[in-house]
mmCIF file of C-alpha atoms in Angstrom:
data_model
loop_
_atom_site.group_PDB
_atom_site.id
_atom_site.type_symbol
_atom_site.label_atom_id
_atom_site.label_comp_id
_atom_site.label_asym_id
_atom_site.label_seq_id
_atom_site.Cartn_x
_atom_site.Cartn_y
_atom_site.Cartn_z
ATOM 1 C CA UNK A 28 50.014 92.661 46.140
ATOM 2 C CA UNK A 29 52.538 90.083 44.947
ATOM 3 C CA UNK A 30 50.964 87.416 47.162
ATOM 4 C CA UNK A 31 47.553 88.205 45.701
ATOM 5 C CA UNK A 32 48.949 87.838 42.177
ATOM 6 C CA UNK A 33 50.590 84.506 42.979
ATOM 7 C CA UNK A 34 47.409 83.305 44.654
ATOM 8 C CA UNK A 35 45.347 84.272 41.594
ATOM 9 C CA UNK A 36 47.734 82.415 39.265
ATOM 10 C CA UNK A 37 47.767 79.408 41.592
ATOM 11 C CA UNK A 38 43.969 79.270 41.810
ATOM 12 C CA UNK A 39 43.468 79.564 38.053
ATOM 13 C CA UNK A 40 46.141 76.921 37.377
ATOM 14 C CA UNK A 41 44.480 74.564 39.835
ATOM 15 C CA UNK A 42 41.072 75.046 38.208
ATOM 16 C CA UNK A 43 42.449 74.464 34.691
ATOM 17 C CA UNK A 44 44.290 71.319 35.790
ATOM 18 C CA UNK A 45 41.128 70.099 37.482
ATOM 19 C CA UNK A 46 39.137 70.541 34.268
ATOM 20 C CA UNK A 47 41.647 68.526 32.269
ATOM 21 C CA UNK A 48 41.684 65.851 34.963
ATOM 22 C CA UNK A 49 37.896 65.705 34.645
ATOM 23 C CA UNK A 50 38.219 65.102 30.895
ATOM 24 C CA UNK A 51 40.896 62.481 31.516
ATOM 25 C CA UNK A 52 38.664 60.707 34.026
ATOM 26 C CA UNK A 53 35.790 60.758 31.517
ATOM 27 C CA UNK A 54 38.038 59.180 28.896
ATOM 28 C CA UNK A 55 39.130 56.499 31.358
ATOM 29 C CA UNK A 56 35.491 55.586 32.026
ATOM 30 C CA UNK A 57 34.897 55.664 28.269
ATOM 31 C CA UNK A 58 37.810 53.253 27.860
ATOM 32 C CA UNK A 59 36.106 50.812 30.214
ATOM 33 C CA UNK A 60 32.933 50.999 28.108
ATOM 34 C CA UNK A 61 34.956 50.409 24.942
ATOM 35 C CA UNK A 62 36.651 47.381 26.506
ATOM 36 C CA UNK A 63 33.260 45.960 27.467
ATOM 37 C CA UNK A 64 32.256 46.251 23.803
ATOM 38 C CA UNK A 65 35.390 44.472 22.682
ATOM 39 C CA UNK A 66 37.052 47.581 21.233
ATOM 40 C CA UNK A 67 40.675 48.478 21.879
ATOM 41 C CA UNK A 68 40.418 51.907 23.607
ATOM 42 C CA UNK A 69 43.949 52.931 22.623
ATOM 43 C CA UNK A 70 43.211 52.364 18.946
ATOM 44 C CA UNK A 71 39.808 54.065 19.280
ATOM 45 C CA UNK A 72 41.193 57.161 20.978
ATOM 46 C CA UNK A 73 44.074 57.280 18.521
ATOM 47 C CA UNK A 74 41.560 57.323 15.653
ATOM 48 C CA UNK A 75 39.654 60.087 17.431
ATOM 49 C CA UNK A 76 42.640 62.350 18.102
ATOM 50 C CA UNK A 77 44.302 61.816 14.728
ATOM 51 C CA UNK A 78 40.967 62.292 12.962
ATOM 52 C CA UNK A 79 40.343 65.613 14.678
ATOM 53 C CA UNK A 80 43.820 67.105 15.015
ATOM 54 C CA UNK A 81 46.162 64.984 12.932
ATOM 55 C CA UNK A 82 45.752 66.526 9.499
ATOM 56 C CA UNK A 83 44.786 69.659 7.614
ATOM 57 C CA UNK A 84 41.282 68.423 6.850
ATOM 58 C CA UNK A 85 40.838 67.233 10.438
ATOM 59 C CA UNK A 86 41.772 70.639 11.841
ATOM 60 C CA UNK A 87 39.558 72.406 9.288
ATOM 61 C CA UNK A 88 36.547 70.236 10.189
ATOM 62 C CA UNK A 89 37.245 70.772 13.899
ATOM 63 C CA UNK A 90 37.303 74.564 13.498
ATOM 64 C CA UNK A 91 34.117 74.434 11.367
ATOM 65 C CA UNK A 92 32.367 72.491 14.131
ATOM 66 C CA UNK A 93 33.643 74.919 16.756
ATOM 67 C CA UNK A 94 31.915 77.942 15.141
ATOM 68 C CA UNK A 95 28.284 77.141 16.119
ATOM 69 C CA UNK A 96 29.489 75.677 19.419
ATOM 70 C CA UNK A 97 31.302 78.910 20.259
ATOM 71 C CA UNK A 98 28.338 81.158 19.443
ATOM 72 C CA UNK A 99 25.855 78.944 21.290
ATOM 73 C CA UNK A 100 28.188 78.656 24.294
ATOM 74 C CA UNK A 101 28.544 82.453 24.450
ATOM 75 C CA UNK A 102 24.763 82.752 24.682
ATOM 76 C CA UNK A 103 24.626 79.998 27.299
ATOM 77 C CA UNK A 104 27.267 81.835 29.335
ATOM 78 C CA UNK A 105 25.291 85.108 29.234
ATOM 79 C CA UNK A 106 22.151 83.322 30.449
ATOM 80 C CA UNK A 107 24.020 81.497 33.226
ATOM 81 C CA UNK A 108 25.744 84.718 34.277
ATOM 82 C CA UNK A 109 22.281 86.293 34.524
ATOM 83 C CA UNK A 110 21.034 83.467 36.740
ATOM 84 C CA UNK A 111 19.016 81.799 33.944
ATOM 85 C CA UNK A 112 19.380 78.282 32.519
ATOM 86 C CA UNK A 113 18.888 78.184 28.770
ATOM 87 C CA UNK A 114 18.222 74.671 27.460
ATOM 88 C CA UNK A 115 16.489 76.092 24.377
ATOM 89 C CA UNK A 116 19.501 76.990 22.247
ATOM 90 C CA UNK A 117 18.609 74.143 19.904
ATOM 91 C CA UNK A 118 15.258 75.723 19.011
ATOM 92 C CA UNK A 119 16.694 79.245 18.929
ATOM 93 C CA UNK A 120 19.338 78.065 16.460
ATOM 94 C CA UNK A 121 16.672 76.490 14.239
ATOM 95 C CA UNK A 122 14.385 79.543 14.069
ATOM 96 C CA UNK A 123 17.426 81.765 13.421
ATOM 97 C CA UNK A 124 18.478 79.507 10.552
ATOM 98 C CA UNK A 125 14.943 79.526 9.124
ATOM 99 C CA UNK A 126 14.647 83.318 9.026
ATOM 100 C CA UNK A 127 18.174 83.707 7.648
ATOM 101 C CA UNK A 128 17.322 81.263 4.862
ATOM 102 C CA UNK A 129 14.132 83.150 4.034
ATOM 103 C CA UNK A 130 15.940 86.517 3.984
ATOM 104 C CA UNK A 131 18.786 85.132 1.883
ATOM 105 C CA UNK A 132 16.431 83.683 -0.731
ATOM 106 C CA UNK A 133 14.251 86.791 -0.907
ATOM 107 C CA UNK A 134 17.049 89.392 -1.003
ATOM 108 C CA UNK A 135 19.950 87.433 -2.456
ATOM 109 C CA UNK A 136 19.364 88.561 -6.043
ATOM 110 C CA UNK A 137 18.238 92.085 -5.150
ATOM 111 C CA UNK A 138 21.028 93.442 -2.941
ATOM 112 C CA UNK A 139 24.826 93.171 -2.820
ATOM 113 C CA UNK A 140 26.020 89.929 -1.257
ATOM 114 C CA UNK A 141 27.825 91.567 1.679
ATOM 115 C CA UNK A 142 24.704 93.520 2.601
ATOM 116 C CA UNK A 143 22.531 90.386 2.455
ATOM 117 C CA UNK A 144 25.026 88.520 4.661
ATOM 118 C CA UNK A 145 24.802 91.284 7.279
ATOM 119 C CA UNK A 146 20.994 91.339 7.071
ATOM 120 C CA UNK A 147 20.905 87.548 7.284
ATOM 121 C CA UNK A 148 23.083 87.525 10.421
ATOM 122 C CA UNK A 149 20.918 90.211 12.028
ATOM 123 C CA UNK A 150 17.761 88.308 11.069
ATOM 124 C CA UNK A 151 19.075 85.106 12.650
ATOM 125 C CA UNK A 152 20.041 86.935 15.846
ATOM 126 C CA UNK A 153 16.691 88.731 15.920
ATOM 127 C CA UNK A 154 14.647 85.552 15.555
ATOM 128 C CA UNK A 155 16.762 83.670 18.075
ATOM 129 C CA UNK A 156 16.452 86.595 20.475
ATOM 130 C CA UNK A 157 12.663 86.573 20.175
ATOM 131 C CA UNK A 158 12.640 82.815 20.785
ATOM 132 C CA UNK A 159 14.793 83.284 23.888
ATOM 133 C CA UNK A 160 12.869 86.287 25.198
ATOM 134 C CA UNK A 161 9.605 84.308 25.472
ATOM 135 C CA UNK A 162 10.767 81.893 28.224
ATOM 136 C CA UNK A 163 12.677 84.787 29.815
ATOM 137 C CA UNK A 164 9.485 86.846 30.024
ATOM 138 C CA UNK A 165 7.467 83.876 31.316
ATOM 139 C CA UNK A 166 10.078 83.321 34.018
ATOM 140 C CA UNK A 167 10.269 86.990 35.029
ATOM 141 C CA UNK A 168 6.538 87.727 35.037
ATOM 142 C CA UNK A 169 4.886 84.399 35.874
ATOM 143 C CA UNK A 170 7.652 82.383 37.491
ATOM 144 C CA UNK A 171 7.480 79.683 34.798
ATOM 145 C CA UNK A 172 10.469 77.360 35.040
ATOM 146 C CA UNK A 173 12.757 78.349 32.172
ATOM 147 C CA UNK A 174 14.150 74.811 31.812
ATOM 148 C CA UNK A 175 10.720 73.392 31.005
ATOM 149 C CA UNK A 176 9.651 76.294 28.795
ATOM 150 C CA UNK A 177 12.873 76.308 26.740
ATOM 151 C CA UNK A 178 12.658 72.532 26.180
ATOM 152 C CA UNK A 179 9.076 72.935 24.960
ATOM 153 C CA UNK A 180 10.145 75.826 22.724
ATOM 154 C CA UNK A 181 12.686 73.478 21.135
ATOM 155 C CA UNK A 182 9.920 71.122 20.047
ATOM 156 C CA UNK A 183 7.802 73.976 18.708
ATOM 157 C CA UNK A 184 10.736 75.263 16.645
ATOM 158 C CA UNK A 185 11.398 71.803 15.189
ATOM 159 C CA UNK A 186 7.770 71.344 14.143
ATOM 160 C CA UNK A 187 7.604 74.854 12.635
ATOM 161 C CA UNK A 188 10.726 74.007 10.664
ATOM 162 C CA UNK A 189 9.199 70.806 9.272
ATOM 163 C CA UNK A 190 5.982 72.656 8.375
ATOM 164 C CA UNK A 191 7.794 75.437 6.500
ATOM 165 C CA UNK A 192 10.153 73.082 4.667
ATOM 166 C CA UNK A 193 7.306 70.856 3.535
ATOM 167 C CA UNK A 194 5.156 73.824 2.512
ATOM 168 C CA UNK A 195 5.962 77.526 2.054
ATOM 169 C CA UNK A 196 9.766 77.186 2.010
ATOM 170 C CA UNK A 197 10.190 73.963 0.017
ATOM 171 C CA UNK A 198 12.537 74.142 -2.964
ATOM 172 C CA UNK A 199 10.423 74.828 -6.116
ATOM 173 C CA UNK A 200 12.731 72.531 -8.063
ATOM 174 C CA UNK A 201 11.755 69.625 -5.814
ATOM 175 C CA UNK A 202 8.067 70.381 -6.373
ATOM 176 C CA UNK A 203 8.589 70.526 -10.150
ATOM 177 C CA UNK A 204 10.440 67.203 -10.086
ATOM 178 C CA UNK A 205 7.783 65.646 -7.881
ATOM 179 C CA UNK A 206 10.317 64.473 -5.269
ATOM 180 C CA UNK A 207 9.013 66.813 -2.535
ATOM 181 C CA UNK A 208 12.218 66.498 -0.508
ATOM 182 C CA UNK A 209 11.726 68.864 2.456
ATOM 183 C CA UNK A 210 14.476 71.408 2.048
ATOM 184 C CA UNK A 211 14.639 75.002 0.853
ATOM 185 C CA UNK A 212 16.165 76.316 -2.340
ATOM 186 C CA UNK A 213 19.872 77.039 -2.296
ATOM 187 C CA UNK A 214 20.794 80.595 -1.388
ATOM 188 C CA UNK A 215 22.491 82.645 -4.129
ATOM 189 C CA UNK A 216 26.242 82.053 -4.100
ATOM 190 C CA UNK A 217 26.816 85.780 -3.637
ATOM 191 C CA UNK A 218 25.619 85.478 -0.019
ATOM 192 C CA UNK A 219 28.015 82.672 0.932
ATOM 193 C CA UNK A 220 30.280 83.661 3.814
ATOM 194 C CA UNK A 221 33.800 83.625 2.288
ATOM 195 C CA UNK A 222 35.930 80.596 2.994
ATOM 196 C CA UNK A 223 39.533 80.888 4.057
ATOM 197 C CA UNK A 224 40.520 79.768 0.566
ATOM 198 C CA UNK A 225 38.597 82.703 -0.950
ATOM 199 C CA UNK A 226 40.379 85.142 1.370
ATOM 200 C CA UNK A 227 43.762 83.619 0.502
ATOM 201 C CA UNK A 228 43.008 83.905 -3.221
ATOM 202 C CA UNK A 229 41.900 87.510 -2.761
ATOM 203 C CA UNK A 230 45.250 88.195 -1.087
ATOM 204 C CA UNK A 231 47.087 86.587 -4.006
ATOM 205 C CA UNK A 232 48.092 83.439 -2.078
ATOM 206 C CA UNK A 233 47.529 80.568 -4.506
ATOM 207 C CA UNK A 234 50.511 78.279 -3.953
ATOM 208 C CA UNK A 235 49.976 74.949 -2.240
ATOM 209 C CA UNK A 236 52.108 73.780 0.662
ATOM 210 C CA UNK A 237 53.901 71.335 -1.635
ATOM 211 C CA UNK A 238 54.770 74.188 -4.009
ATOM 212 C CA UNK A 239 56.509 75.998 -1.149
ATOM 213 C CA UNK A 240 58.293 72.866 0.055
ATOM 214 C CA UNK A 241 56.436 72.830 3.409
ATOM 215 C CA UNK A 242 56.055 69.566 5.282
ATOM 216 C CA UNK A 243 54.545 68.244 8.484
ATOM 217 C CA UNK A 244 52.807 70.651 10.849
ATOM 218 C CA UNK A 245 53.827 73.714 8.847
ATOM 219 C CA UNK A 246 52.197 72.252 5.730
ATOM 220 C CA UNK A 247 49.000 71.538 7.697
ATOM 221 C CA UNK A 248 48.872 75.049 9.190
ATOM 222 C CA UNK A 249 49.486 76.653 5.800
ATOM 223 C CA UNK A 250 46.981 74.318 4.143
ATOM 224 C CA UNK A 251 44.212 75.228 6.617
ATOM 225 C CA UNK A 252 44.380 78.849 5.517
ATOM 226 C CA UNK A 253 45.372 78.635 1.870
ATOM 227 C CA UNK A 254 44.151 75.302 0.467
ATOM 228 C CA UNK A 255 40.542 74.293 -0.286
ATOM 229 C CA UNK A 256 38.715 73.202 2.880
ATOM 230 C CA UNK A 257 35.263 73.788 4.351
ATOM 231 C CA UNK A 258 36.659 76.311 6.863
ATOM 232 C CA UNK A 259 34.933 79.665 6.449
ATOM 233 C CA UNK A 260 35.466 83.099 7.964
ATOM 234 C CA UNK A 261 32.609 82.504 10.399
ATOM 235 C CA UNK A 262 35.357 81.191 12.708
ATOM 236 C CA UNK A 263 36.980 84.634 12.821
ATOM 237 C CA UNK A 264 33.555 86.172 13.378
ATOM 238 C CA UNK A 265 32.879 83.841 16.332
ATOM 239 C CA UNK A 266 36.218 84.671 17.967
ATOM 240 C CA UNK A 267 35.523 88.408 17.591
ATOM 241 C CA UNK A 268 32.088 87.902 19.148
ATOM 242 C CA UNK A 269 33.716 86.127 22.122
ATOM 243 C CA UNK A 270 35.949 89.144 22.735
ATOM 244 C CA UNK A 271 32.968 91.495 22.412
ATOM 245 C CA UNK A 272 30.932 89.427 24.894
ATOM 246 C CA UNK A 273 33.823 89.615 27.362
ATOM 247 C CA UNK A 274 33.915 93.406 26.985
ATOM 248 C CA UNK A 275 30.127 93.545 27.338
ATOM 249 C CA UNK A 276 29.962 91.449 30.502
ATOM 250 C CA UNK A 277 33.024 92.841 32.286
ATOM 251 C CA UNK A 278 33.395 96.385 30.971
ATOM 252 C CA UNK A 279 29.843 97.747 30.622
ATOM 253 C CA UNK A 280 27.185 98.725 33.140
ATOM 254 C CA UNK A 281 24.548 96.454 31.571
ATOM 255 C CA UNK A 282 26.914 93.499 31.689
ATOM 256 C CA UNK A 283 27.713 94.217 35.333
ATOM 257 C CA UNK A 284 24.011 94.282 36.168
ATOM 258 C CA UNK A 285 23.415 90.945 34.446
ATOM 259 C CA UNK A 286 26.268 89.351 36.399
ATOM 260 C CA UNK A 287 25.123 90.974 39.645
ATOM 261 C CA UNK A 288 21.573 89.671 39.222
ATOM 262 C CA UNK A 289 22.950 86.207 38.528
ATOM 263 C CA UNK A 290 25.189 86.253 41.595
ATOM 264 C CA UNK A 291 22.638 87.581 44.065
ATOM 265 C CA UNK A 292 19.208 88.790 42.899
ATOM 266 C CA UNK A 293 18.172 89.903 46.384
ATOM 267 C CA UNK A 294 21.220 92.132 46.848
ATOM 268 C CA UNK A 295 20.771 93.447 43.296
ATOM 269 C CA UNK A 296 17.140 94.350 44.023
ATOM 270 C CA UNK A 297 18.242 96.109 47.202
ATOM 271 C CA UNK A 298 20.772 98.052 45.089
ATOM 272 C CA UNK A 299 17.941 99.291 42.864
ATOM 273 C CA UNK A 300 18.428 97.010 39.855
ATOM 274 C CA UNK A 301 15.454 95.820 37.796
ATOM 275 C CA UNK A 302 15.660 92.062 38.281
ATOM 276 C CA UNK A 303 12.928 91.081 35.817
ATOM 277 C CA UNK A 304 14.272 93.257 33.029
ATOM 278 C CA UNK A 305 17.770 91.821 33.405
ATOM 279 C CA UNK A 306 16.429 88.254 33.421
ATOM 280 C CA UNK A 307 14.571 88.843 30.158
ATOM 281 C CA UNK A 308 17.577 90.645 28.691
ATOM 282 C CA UNK A 309 19.984 87.811 29.502
ATOM 283 C CA UNK A 310 17.677 85.239 27.897
ATOM 284 C CA UNK A 311 17.119 87.460 24.863
ATOM 285 C CA UNK A 312 20.848 87.870 24.306
ATOM 286 C CA UNK A 313 21.368 84.151 24.878
ATOM 287 C CA UNK A 314 18.769 83.338 22.231
ATOM 288 C CA UNK A 315 20.255 85.928 19.871
ATOM 289 C CA UNK A 316 23.635 84.199 19.956
ATOM 290 C CA UNK A 317 22.031 80.806 19.325
ATOM 291 C CA UNK A 318 20.103 82.320 16.401
ATOM 292 C CA UNK A 319 23.357 83.810 15.165
ATOM 293 C CA UNK A 320 24.884 80.344 15.215
ATOM 294 C CA UNK A 321 22.051 79.138 12.972
ATOM 295 C CA UNK A 322 22.576 82.060 10.608
ATOM 296 C CA UNK A 323 26.317 81.382 10.317
ATOM 297 C CA UNK A 324 25.661 77.685 9.677
ATOM 298 C CA UNK A 325 23.328 78.539 6.784
ATOM 299 C CA UNK A 326 25.437 81.303 5.237
ATOM 300 C CA UNK A 327 28.817 79.692 5.805
ATOM 301 C CA UNK A 328 28.282 75.940 5.532
ATOM 302 C CA UNK A 329 24.923 74.546 4.374
ATOM 303 C CA UNK A 330 23.667 77.392 2.123
ATOM 304 C CA UNK A 331 20.125 76.001 2.373
ATOM 305 C CA UNK A 332 17.761 74.916 5.141
ATOM 306 C CA UNK A 333 16.944 71.245 5.442
ATOM 307 C CA UNK A 334 15.868 68.922 8.257
ATOM 308 C CA UNK A 335 15.864 71.135 11.402
ATOM 309 C CA UNK A 336 17.475 68.616 13.741
ATOM 310 C CA UNK A 337 20.206 67.965 11.165
ATOM 311 C CA UNK A 338 21.039 71.681 10.906
ATOM 312 C CA UNK A 339 21.111 72.123 14.681
ATOM 313 C CA UNK A 340 23.068 68.835 15.013
ATOM 314 C CA UNK A 341 22.853 68.937 18.799
ATOM 315 C CA UNK A 342 24.902 72.142 19.034
ATOM 316 C CA UNK A 343 22.340 73.583 21.435
ATOM 317 C CA UNK A 344 23.157 70.886 23.978
ATOM 318 C CA UNK A 345 26.864 70.428 23.259
ATOM 319 C CA UNK A 346 27.225 74.220 23.540
ATOM 320 C CA UNK A 347 26.195 73.917 27.194
ATOM 321 C CA UNK A 348 29.101 71.536 27.760
ATOM 322 C CA UNK A 349 31.504 73.880 25.966
ATOM 323 C CA UNK A 350 30.278 76.821 28.075
ATOM 324 C CA UNK A 351 30.708 74.896 31.332
ATOM 325 C CA UNK A 352 34.151 73.654 30.321
ATOM 326 C CA UNK A 353 35.116 77.240 29.488
ATOM 327 C CA UNK A 354 34.075 78.225 33.041
ATOM 328 C CA UNK A 355 31.293 80.411 31.560
ATOM 329 C CA UNK A 356 33.983 82.897 30.538
ATOM 330 C CA UNK A 357 33.813 84.218 26.946
ATOM 331 C CA UNK A 358 37.551 83.865 26.394
ATOM 332 C CA UNK A 359 37.644 80.416 27.974
ATOM 333 C CA UNK A 360 34.862 79.348 25.625
ATOM 334 C CA UNK A 361 37.135 79.789 22.573
ATOM 335 C CA UNK A 362 39.513 76.865 23.339
ATOM 336 C CA UNK A 363 36.762 74.764 24.901
ATOM 337 C CA UNK A 364 34.659 75.064 21.732
ATOM 338 C CA UNK A 365 37.615 73.982 19.607
ATOM 339 C CA UNK A 366 38.159 71.030 21.955
ATOM 340 C CA UNK A 367 34.549 69.873 21.762
ATOM 341 C CA UNK A 368 34.470 70.520 18.026
ATOM 342 C CA UNK A 369 37.415 68.141 17.854
ATOM 343 C CA UNK A 370 35.567 65.584 19.976
ATOM 344 C CA UNK A 371 32.618 65.688 17.579
ATOM 345 C CA UNK A 372 34.826 65.319 14.507
ATOM 346 C CA UNK A 373 37.024 62.721 16.183
ATOM 347 C CA UNK A 374 33.962 60.805 17.349
ATOM 348 C CA UNK A 375 32.766 60.480 13.765
ATOM 349 C CA UNK A 376 36.204 59.302 12.645
ATOM 350 C CA UNK A 377 36.385 56.850 15.552
ATOM 351 C CA UNK A 378 32.951 55.500 14.668
ATOM 352 C CA UNK A 379 33.963 54.831 11.073
ATOM 353 C CA UNK A 380 37.393 53.436 11.939
ATOM 354 C CA UNK A 381 36.350 51.148 14.798
ATOM 355 C CA UNK A 382 32.751 50.389 13.740
ATOM 356 C CA UNK A 383 31.295 51.517 17.056
ATOM 357 C CA UNK A 384 27.878 53.125 17.525
ATOM 358 C CA UNK A 385 27.491 56.912 17.387
ATOM 359 C CA UNK A 386 25.756 56.896 20.756
ATOM 360 C CA UNK A 387 29.095 56.040 22.354
ATOM 361 C CA UNK A 388 30.411 59.477 21.395
ATOM 362 C CA UNK A 389 27.312 61.005 22.958
ATOM 363 C CA UNK A 390 27.899 58.933 26.078
ATOM 364 C CA UNK A 391 31.507 60.139 26.198
ATOM 365 C CA UNK A 392 30.356 63.776 26.056
ATOM 366 C CA UNK A 393 27.881 62.983 28.834
ATOM 367 C CA UNK A 394 30.700 61.603 30.961
ATOM 368 C CA UNK A 395 32.713 64.766 30.356
ATOM 369 C CA UNK A 396 29.735 66.843 31.504
ATOM 370 C CA UNK A 397 29.296 64.673 34.592
ATOM 371 C CA UNK A 398 32.913 65.057 35.656
ATOM 372 C CA UNK A 399 33.156 68.747 34.739
ATOM 373 C CA UNK A 400 30.101 69.713 36.786
ATOM 374 C CA UNK A 401 31.710 67.936 39.767
ATOM 375 C CA UNK A 402 34.824 70.123 39.659
ATOM 376 C CA UNK A 403 33.295 73.089 41.589
ATOM 377 C CA UNK A 404 33.055 70.802 44.649
ATOM 378 C CA UNK A 405 36.806 70.229 44.620
ATOM 379 C CA UNK A 406 37.471 73.918 43.877
ATOM 380 C CA UNK A 407 35.460 74.874 46.977
ATOM 381 C CA UNK A 408 37.367 72.358 49.084
ATOM 382 C CA UNK A 409 40.641 73.766 47.758
ATOM 383 C CA UNK A 410 39.638 77.343 48.587
ATOM 384 C CA UNK A 411 38.386 76.389 52.043
ATOM 385 C CA UNK A 412 41.697 74.693 52.730
ATOM 386 C CA UNK A 413 43.569 77.767 51.552
ATOM 387 C CA UNK A 414 41.518 80.000 53.857
ATOM 388 C CA UNK A 415 42.081 77.738 56.860
ATOM 389 C CA UNK A 416 45.842 77.708 56.146
ATOM 390 C CA UNK A 417 45.884 81.508 55.876
ATOM 391 C CA UNK A 418 44.113 81.857 59.237
ATOM 392 C CA UNK A 419 46.404 79.366 60.921
ATOM 393 C CA UNK A 420 46.136 77.796 64.397
ATOM 394 C CA UNK A 421 47.500 80.925 66.121
ATOM 395 C CA UNK A 422 44.715 83.102 64.738
ATOM 396 C CA UNK A 423 42.003 81.703 66.965
ATOM 397 C CA UNK A 424 39.881 83.435 69.512
ATOM 398 C CA UNK A 425 39.520 82.456 73.119
ATOM 399 C CA UNK A 426 36.874 79.855 72.285
ATOM 400 C CA UNK A 427 39.135 78.185 69.728
ATOM 401 C CA UNK A 428 37.153 79.365 66.700
ATOM 402 C CA UNK A 429 39.161 80.724 63.762
ATOM 403 C CA UNK A 430 39.353 84.491 63.828
ATOM 404 C CA UNK A 431 38.749 86.238 60.517
ATOM 405 C CA UNK A 432 41.600 88.616 59.640
ATOM 406 C CA UNK A 433 40.627 92.269 59.590
ATOM 407 C CA UNK A 434 41.456 92.720 55.912
ATOM 408 C CA UNK A 435 39.458 89.646 54.921
ATOM 409 C CA UNK A 436 36.544 90.743 57.076
ATOM 410 C CA UNK A 437 36.576 94.146 55.423
ATOM 411 C CA UNK A 438 36.660 92.658 51.915
ATOM 412 C CA UNK A 439 33.734 90.364 52.733
#
């Protein structure tokens, strides 16, 4: 039992170290690209890290960016665990944001703010779930490749967004002024998701860090929670959702079935599970979380719908990276989302400080993806080596082939 525990800790430590080595390797390749462009990589990376994690505002912006990433990545993880590949989180986020905006505008002045926030979150999840269920159903019933269908659904969602924002959902004030800027009216302030500053004020915490004599890291940590920033309580909501997804996938029968279908659909069918239903369910839940991300972005940050691709901001694709870096585990997705939120914020700061193109940040994220997706190869090699060491040269049969221990054979 003790050996099994040590082996588990050793394996997990190796995998975590491998992931960080993958990021380090990506940064080294990025440094070469920066050098080729005549940019000092040390100064560029310093601007990135300090911009994302070196101050109160940097940390607040990083955590704000991590909220949609976390929710999208949770949905991506559910789809991957169910054996489905969801590339359509971008479109699911957009349609979720659109319906949340519509609900917020229509009900904002009629119902209490808290109730409208709840309805808006449910509306975003519902619309995203519908948008995810369509490619899931096409895959389950007709065998349509879900990668192609979800990419096409992204384009449909973007065009629907432009149509609504230039027509039925356009801000009446813009029409009256004749500017016709394609964005919706602002939602009533009563439906804004509370910011950390609002919670601190409600708790009677109004002193600034300087008033309390705090300095350095303590002042930054206190300032994130008690001083005016853009950080809203959607971050707490996303963390709670990550814990709930973990409980759902690992502690419920439905979650077990989704994971079983993803691991081996043939064995799951033999065990009596409904493969098609679980495929559609995993895609529906995946879309619901992406739609939820859109709802939180509208209610917590933007408070109105504007250009669809600006609201989604690539979270649908970056969320895939965050999910892979978090090993498709809901709890691992929490720190990975914060890390990639920091990369996005730091990339913007690096761009402004070093005058380098934005596409370089995108290229850096692509390098991270490339190296991270290579890590399973090394993990398999590590496990194979461990197995061969456990068998040992003495545990061979008469023909010289390694003999499988009885306990291992039974567990297999």
